[in-house]
């Protein structure tokens, strides 16, 4: 599934009181690279709702997903867009 969709499902399950289901959605989304899901898992870990091992596993998988999406082309595009992207060409 899509990381944002999984994160949203985690939020909904959390609001509905389905903690185990919420944690599962957050873990799946974190493994797909969702920063928001990792942050949610961190908060749940700090409050004692998940164990250190599960949080560490999700954190490592998240980092692996983030690292897998890094490339020179993506970094160049990120810099290009940060500078205004195509919008700066209109001023020329």
C-alpha positions as CSV (number, residue, x, y, z in Angstrom):
1,X,0.0,0.0,0.0
2,X,0.8,3.6,-0.2
3,X,2.7,5.0,2.9
4,X,0.4,8.0,3.3
5,X,-2.6,5.8,3.1
6,X,-1.2,3.4,5.7
7,X,-0.3,6.3,8.0
8,X,-3.8,7.7,7.7
9,X,-5.3,4.2,8.5
10,X,-3.0,4.1,11.5
11,X,-4.4,7.4,12.7
12,X,-8.0,6.3,12.2
13,X,-7.4,3.0,14.0
14,X,-5.7,4.9,16.9
15,X,-8.7,7.3,17.2
16,X,-11.0,4.2,17.1
17,X,-9.1,2.6,20.0
18,X,-7.6,-0.2,17.9
19,X,-4.1,0.2,19.1
20,X,-2.7,-3.0,17.7
21,X,-4.1,-2.3,14.3
22,X,-2.8,1.3,14.4
23,X,0.7,0.1,15.3
24,X,0.7,-2.4,12.4
25,X,-0.3,0.3,9.9
26,X,2.3,2.6,11.3
27,X,5.0,-0.1,11.1
28,X,4.1,-0.9,7.5
29,X,4.1,2.8,6.5
30,X,7.5,3.4,8.3
31,X,9.0,0.4,6.4
32,X,7.8,2.2,3.2
33,X,9.6,5.4,4.3
34,X,6.9,7.4,6.0
35,X,8.4,10.0,8.3
36,X,5.1,10.7,10.0
37,X,4.5,7.0,10.8
38,X,8.0,6.8,12.3
39,X,7.2,9.8,14.4
40,X,3.9,8.2,15.5
41,X,5.8,5.0,16.4
42,X,8.3,7.0,18.4
43,X,5.6,8.7,20.4
44,X,3.9,5.3,21.1
45,X,7.3,3.9,22.1
46,X,8.0,6.8,24.5
47,X,4.6,6.2,26.1
48,X,5.3,2.5,26.5
49,X,2.8,1.1,23.9
50,X,5.4,-0.7,21.8
51,X,8.6,-2.4,22.8
52,X,12.1,-1.2,22.0
53,X,12.8,-4.0,19.6
54,X,9.7,-3.3,17.5
55,X,10.5,0.4,17.3
56,X,14.2,-0.3,16.4
57,X,13.1,-2.7,13.7
58,X,10.7,-0.1,12.2
59,X,13.4,2.6,12.4
60,X,16.0,0.5,10.6
61,X,13.5,-0.5,7.9
62,X,12.5,3.2,7.5
63,X,16.1,4.2,7.1
64,X,16.6,1.5,4.5
65,X,13.6,2.7,2.5
66,X,14.8,6.3,2.6
67,X,18.3,5.2,1.6
68,X,16.9,3.2,-1.3
69,X,15.3,6.2,-2.8
70,X,18.4,8.4,-2.7
71,X,20.1,9.0,-6.0
72,X,22.1,11.9,-7.6
73,X,19.1,12.6,-9.9
74,X,16.7,12.9,-7.0
75,X,19.2,15.2,-5.1
76,X,19.6,17.4,-8.2
77,X,15.8,17.6,-8.6
78,X,15.4,18.5,-4.9
79,X,17.9,21.3,-5.3
80,X,16.2,22.5,-8.5
81,X,12.8,22.6,-6.9
82,X,14.1,24.2,-3.7
83,X,15.3,27.0,-6.0
84,X,11.9,27.6,-7.5
85,X,12.1,24.9,-10.2
86,X,10.6,25.9,-13.5
87,X,9.1,29.0,-12.1
88,X,12.5,30.7,-12.1
89,X,12.7,30.2,-15.9
90,X,9.8,32.6,-16.4
91,X,11.8,35.5,-15.1
92,X,14.4,34.9,-17.9
